[in-house]
Amino acid sequence: MPIPEREAIACLRVIVCMARADGEVKPQEKAVLEDLLRGIRLPAGVSADTLLQEDINLDYQLDQIDSEQGKDQTFLAAYSLAYADRECSPDERQLLDRIKEALRIPEAKTRLWRRLIGEARETVMPTETLQAISDPQQRRAEVRDPQRVDVGL
């Protein structure tokens, strides 16, 4: 069930505050914001750029988010944005804590999300550097054949 439009717009404004938390909107953060905007019908003339220029009252926006689903989505989006570049600055951490408190997100829930998001990020963007193997024989030896997966039976 989608969240009400009022909550969705408030969520976006909270996310904009997160993007601006450390005084710099990084390309990864703007990309996350633009991705979020794709799924929402916005009023005419509203875009990532216009939202980034708005003077936003964070407390007012947080008060507009009433539903549990809206709160969860807002916090998850803020968390994802704070770590979009793999680093959460002290300013971003402080704002994330403020959002969590205002939305009354339980600590157990945030621990679970933190673990799940971390695992997903490691799956998609591993921290270890992958090296190209130009020798075909060596590459075959290093890469598992997806047709011969050992299931341990």
PDB file of C-alpha atoms in Angstrom:
ATOM      1  CA  MET A   1       0.000   0.000   0.000  1.00  0.00           C
ATOM      2  CA  PRO A   2       1.592   3.292  -1.039  1.00  0.00           C
ATOM      3  CA  ILE A   3       2.055   6.015   1.522  1.00  0.00           C
ATOM      4  CA  PRO A   4      -0.093   9.175   1.220  1.00  0.00           C
ATOM      5  CA  GLU A   5       1.254  11.869  -1.096  1.00  0.00           C
ATOM      6  CA  ARG A   6       1.702  14.296   1.825  1.00  0.00           C
ATOM      7  CA  GLU A   7       3.994  11.780   3.531  1.00  0.00           C
ATOM      8  CA  ALA A   8       5.854  10.995   0.313  1.00  0.00           C
ATOM      9  CA  ILE A   9       6.665  14.663  -0.284  1.00  0.00           C
ATOM     10  CA  ALA A  10       7.703  15.082   3.361  1.00  0.00           C
ATOM     11  CA  CYS A  11       9.926  12.017   3.012  1.00  0.00           C
ATOM     12  CA  LEU A  12      11.624  13.549  -0.013  1.00  0.00           C
ATOM     13  CA  ARG A  13      12.265  16.766   1.873  1.00  0.00           C
ATOM     14  CA  VAL A  14      13.775  14.811   4.765  1.00  0.00           C
ATOM     15  CA  ILE A  15      16.024  13.058   2.252  1.00  0.00           C
ATOM     16  CA  VAL A  16      17.071  16.432   0.842  1.00  0.00           C
ATOM     17  CA  CYS A  17      18.044  17.509   4.361  1.00  0.00           C
ATOM     18  CA  MET A  18      20.159  14.355   4.630  1.00  0.00           C
ATOM     19  CA  ALA A  19      21.823  15.059   1.282  1.00  0.00           C
ATOM     20  CA  ARG A  20      22.759  18.544   2.495  1.00  0.00           C
ATOM     21  CA  ALA A  21      23.760  17.444   6.029  1.00  0.00           C
ATOM     22  CA  ASP A  22      27.506  17.637   5.518  1.00  0.00           C
ATOM     23  CA  GLY A  23      27.348  20.784   3.400  1.00  0.00           C
ATOM     24  CA  GLU A  24      28.033  18.983   0.131  1.00  0.00           C
ATOM     25  CA  VAL A  25      25.622  17.079  -2.115  1.00  0.00           C
ATOM     26  CA  LYS A  26      27.774  14.343  -3.598  1.00  0.00           C
ATOM     27  CA  PRO A  27      26.969  12.840  -7.017  1.00  0.00           C
ATOM     28  CA  GLN A  28      25.995   9.513  -5.384  1.00  0.00           C
ATOM     29  CA  GLU A  29      23.571  11.329  -3.077  1.00  0.00           C
ATOM     30  CA  LYS A  30      21.975  13.249  -5.936  1.00  0.00           C
ATOM     31  CA  ALA A  31      21.629   9.985  -7.900  1.00  0.00           C
ATOM     32  CA  VAL A  32      19.806   8.360  -4.945  1.00  0.00           C
ATOM     33  CA  LEU A  33      17.477  11.369  -4.687  1.00  0.00           C
ATOM     34  CA  GLU A  34      16.750  11.307  -8.428  1.00  0.00           C
ATOM     35  CA  ASP A  35      16.062   7.570  -8.209  1.00  0.00           C
ATOM     36  CA  LEU A  36      13.560   8.168  -5.400  1.00  0.00           C
ATOM     37  CA  LEU A  37      11.848  10.873  -7.447  1.00  0.00           C
ATOM     38  CA  ARG A  38      11.204   8.473 -10.335  1.00  0.00           C
ATOM     39  CA  GLY A  39       8.608   6.609  -8.295  1.00  0.00           C
ATOM     40  CA  ILE A  40       6.645   9.654  -7.114  1.00  0.00           C
ATOM     41  CA  ARG A  41       4.241  11.926  -8.932  1.00  0.00           C
ATOM     42  CA  LEU A  42       5.509  15.398  -8.106  1.00  0.00           C
ATOM     43  CA  PRO A  43       3.797  18.736  -8.493  1.00  0.00           C
ATOM     44  CA  ALA A  44       4.699  20.598 -11.689  1.00  0.00           C
ATOM     45  CA  GLY A  45       8.118  22.212 -11.564  1.00  0.00           C
ATOM     46  CA  VAL A  46       9.432  20.059  -8.712  1.00  0.00           C
ATOM     47  CA  SER A  47      12.666  18.180  -9.391  1.00  0.00           C
ATOM     48  CA  ALA A  48      15.783  17.080  -7.521  1.00  0.00           C
ATOM     49  CA  ASP A  49      17.350  20.454  -8.283  1.00  0.00           C
ATOM     50  CA  THR A  50      14.378  22.478  -7.034  1.00  0.00           C
ATOM     51  CA  LEU A  51      14.113  20.351  -3.886  1.00  0.00           C
ATOM     52  CA  LEU A  52      17.827  20.831  -3.221  1.00  0.00           C
ATOM     53  CA  GLN A  53      17.304  24.613  -3.364  1.00  0.00           C
ATOM     54  CA  GLU A  54      14.313  24.692  -0.962  1.00  0.00           C
ATOM     55  CA  ASP A  55      14.535  26.063   2.565  1.00  0.00           C
ATOM     56  CA  ILE A  56      13.200  23.045   4.487  1.00  0.00           C
ATOM     57  CA  ASN A  57      11.907  22.909   8.059  1.00  0.00           C
ATOM     58  CA  LEU A  58      12.990  19.369   9.007  1.00  0.00           C
ATOM     59  CA  ASP A  59      10.882  19.149  12.166  1.00  0.00           C
ATOM     60  CA  TYR A  60       7.745  20.133  10.255  1.00  0.00           C
ATOM     61  CA  GLN A  61       8.451  17.533   7.558  1.00  0.00           C
ATOM     62  CA  LEU A  62       9.056  14.785  10.133  1.00  0.00           C
ATOM     63  CA  ASP A  63       5.740  15.668  11.808  1.00  0.00           C
ATOM     64  CA  GLN A  64       3.956  15.094   8.471  1.00  0.00           C
ATOM     65  CA  ILE A  65       4.964  11.414   8.440  1.00  0.00           C
ATOM     66  CA  ASP A  66       2.391   9.485  10.470  1.00  0.00           C
ATOM     67  CA  SER A  67       2.155   5.966   9.085  1.00  0.00           C
ATOM     68  CA  GLU A  68       4.544   3.211  10.119  1.00  0.00           C
ATOM     69  CA  GLN A  69       5.251   2.497   6.450  1.00  0.00           C
ATOM     70  CA  GLY A  70       6.042   6.165   5.800  1.00  0.00           C
ATOM     71  CA  LYS A  71       8.343   6.303   8.817  1.00  0.00           C
ATOM     72  CA  ASP A  72      10.127   3.108   7.777  1.00  0.00           C
ATOM     73  CA  GLN A  73      10.564   4.251   4.181  1.00  0.00           C
ATOM     74  CA  THR A  74      11.804   7.670   5.266  1.00  0.00           C
ATOM     75  CA  PHE A  75      14.385   6.270   7.663  1.00  0.00           C
ATOM     76  CA  LEU A  76      15.569   3.606   5.209  1.00  0.00           C
ATOM     77  CA  ALA A  77      15.940   6.209   2.464  1.00  0.00           C
ATOM     78  CA  ALA A  78      17.809   8.560   4.810  1.00  0.00           C
ATOM     79  CA  TYR A  79      20.082   5.729   5.935  1.00  0.00           C
ATOM     80  CA  SER A  80      20.775   4.680   2.339  1.00  0.00           C
ATOM     81  CA  LEU A  81      21.570   8.244   1.386  1.00  0.00           C
ATOM     82  CA  ALA A  82      23.850   8.769   4.389  1.00  0.00           C
ATOM     83  CA  TYR A  83      25.892   5.760   3.266  1.00  0.00           C
ATOM     84  CA  ALA A  84      25.546   6.303  -0.506  1.00  0.00           C
ATOM     85  CA  ASP A  85      29.267   7.034  -0.747  1.00  0.00           C
ATOM     86  CA  ARG A  86      30.108   4.276   1.818  1.00  0.00           C
ATOM     87  CA  GLU A  87      30.927   6.894   4.467  1.00  0.00           C
ATOM     88  CA  CYS A  88      28.583   8.549   6.935  1.00  0.00           C
ATOM     89  CA  SER A  89      30.016  11.872   8.098  1.00  0.00           C
ATOM     90  CA  PRO A  90      29.528  13.001  11.708  1.00  0.00           C
ATOM     91  CA  ASP A  91      26.949  15.557  10.491  1.00  0.00           C
ATOM     92  CA  GLU A  92      25.068  12.856   8.579  1.00  0.00           C
ATOM     93  CA  ARG A  93      25.222  10.524  11.612  1.00  0.00           C
ATOM     94  CA  GLN A  94      23.817  13.276  13.867  1.00  0.00           C
ATOM     95  CA  LEU A  95      20.961  13.972  11.445  1.00  0.00           C
ATOM     96  CA  LEU A  96      20.246  10.263  11.008  1.00  0.00           C
ATOM     97  CA  ASP A  97      19.957   9.914  14.796  1.00  0.00           C
ATOM     98  CA  ARG A  98      17.622  12.930  14.898  1.00  0.00           C
ATOM     99  CA  ILE A  99      15.402  11.415  12.182  1.00  0.00           C
ATOM    100  CA  LYS A 100      15.368   8.046  13.944  1.00  0.00           C
ATOM    101  CA  GLU A 101      14.326   9.680  17.217  1.00  0.00           C
ATOM    102  CA  ALA A 102      11.651  11.907  15.668  1.00  0.00           C
ATOM    103  CA  LEU A 103      10.108   8.981  13.781  1.00  0.00           C
ATOM    104  CA  ARG A 104      10.423   6.726  16.851  1.00  0.00           C
ATOM    105  CA  ILE A 105      12.197   3.951  14.965  1.00  0.00           C
ATOM    106  CA  PRO A 106      13.048   1.099  17.395  1.00  0.00           C
ATOM    107  CA  GLU A 107      16.729   0.239  17.820  1.00  0.00           C
ATOM    108  CA  ALA A 108      16.092  -3.436  17.017  1.00  0.00           C
ATOM    109  CA  LYS A 109      14.652  -2.428  13.653  1.00  0.00           C
ATOM    110  CA  THR A 110      17.588  -0.158  12.810  1.00  0.00           C
ATOM    111  CA  ARG A 111      20.103  -2.895  13.713  1.00  0.00           C
ATOM    112  CA  LEU A 112      18.326  -5.331  11.381  1.00  0.00           C
ATOM    113  CA  TRP A 113      18.167  -2.799   8.536  1.00  0.00           C
ATOM    114  CA  ARG A 114      21.813  -1.818   9.056  1.00  0.00           C
ATOM    115  CA  ARG A 115      22.842  -5.470   8.735  1.00  0.00           C
ATOM    116  CA  LEU A 116      20.634  -6.137   5.702  1.00  0.00           C
ATOM    117  CA  ILE A 117      21.720  -2.979   3.881  1.00  0.00           C
ATOM    118  CA  GLY A 118      25.375  -3.702   4.656  1.00  0.00           C
ATOM    119  CA  GLU A 119      25.090  -7.254   3.336  1.00  0.00           C
ATOM    120  CA  ALA A 120      23.258  -6.103   0.206  1.00  0.00           C
ATOM    121  CA  ARG A 121      25.848  -3.396  -0.428  1.00  0.00           C
ATOM    122  CA  GLU A 122      28.701  -5.911  -0.048  1.00  0.00           C
ATOM    123  CA  THR A 123      26.956  -8.236  -2.498  1.00  0.00           C
ATOM    124  CA  VAL A 124      26.507  -5.503  -5.101  1.00  0.00           C
ATOM    125  CA  MET A 125      29.641  -3.449  -4.442  1.00  0.00           C
ATOM    126  CA  PRO A 126      32.301  -5.636  -2.764  1.00  0.00           C
ATOM    127  CA  THR A 127      34.981  -3.731  -0.879  1.00  0.00           C
ATOM    128  CA  GLU A 128      37.744  -5.923  -2.216  1.00  0.00           C
ATOM    129  CA  THR A 129      39.220  -4.817  -5.502  1.00  0.00           C
ATOM    130  CA  LEU A 130      38.627  -7.181  -8.381  1.00  0.00           C
ATOM    131  CA  GLN A 131      41.454  -7.548 -10.861  1.00  0.00           C
ATOM    132  CA  ALA A 132      40.926  -8.301 -14.540  1.00  0.00           C
ATOM    133  CA  ILE A 133      42.486 -11.573 -15.689  1.00  0.00           C
ATOM    134  CA  SER A 134      43.565 -11.314 -19.299  1.00  0.00           C
ATOM    135  CA  ASP A 135      44.922 -14.880 -19.636  1.00  0.00           C
ATOM    136  CA  PRO A 136      41.930 -17.081 -20.689  1.00  0.00           C
ATOM    137  CA  GLN A 137      43.283 -20.230 -18.989  1.00  0.00           C
ATOM    138  CA  GLN A 138      43.913 -18.451 -15.709  1.00  0.00           C
ATOM    139  CA  ARG A 139      40.485 -16.763 -15.901  1.00  0.00           C
ATOM    140  CA  ARG A 140      38.790 -20.169 -16.415  1.00  0.00           C
ATOM    141  CA  ALA A 141      40.642 -21.518 -13.400  1.00  0.00           C
ATOM    142  CA  GLU A 142      39.606 -18.562 -11.228  1.00  0.00           C
ATOM    143  CA  VAL A 143      35.954 -18.207 -12.279  1.00  0.00           C
ATOM    144  CA  ARG A 144      33.437 -20.874 -11.317  1.00  0.00           C
ATOM    145  CA  ASP A 145      31.435 -22.390 -14.116  1.00  0.00           C
ATOM    146  CA  PRO A 146      27.772 -21.521 -13.371  1.00  0.00           C
ATOM    147  CA  GLN A 147      26.733 -24.791 -15.043  1.00  0.00           C
ATOM    148  CA  ARG A 148      28.708 -26.845 -12.498  1.00  0.00           C
ATOM    149  CA  VAL A 149      27.625 -25.526  -9.131  1.00  0.00           C
ATOM    150  CA  ASP A 150      28.548 -27.811  -6.234  1.00  0.00           C
ATOM    151  CA  VAL A 151      25.484 -28.112  -3.984  1.00  0.00           C
ATOM    152  CA  GLY A 152      27.238 -30.366  -1.477  1.00  0.00           C
ATOM    153  CA  LEU A 153      25.160 -33.510  -2.037  1.00  0.00           C
TER     154      LEU A 153
END
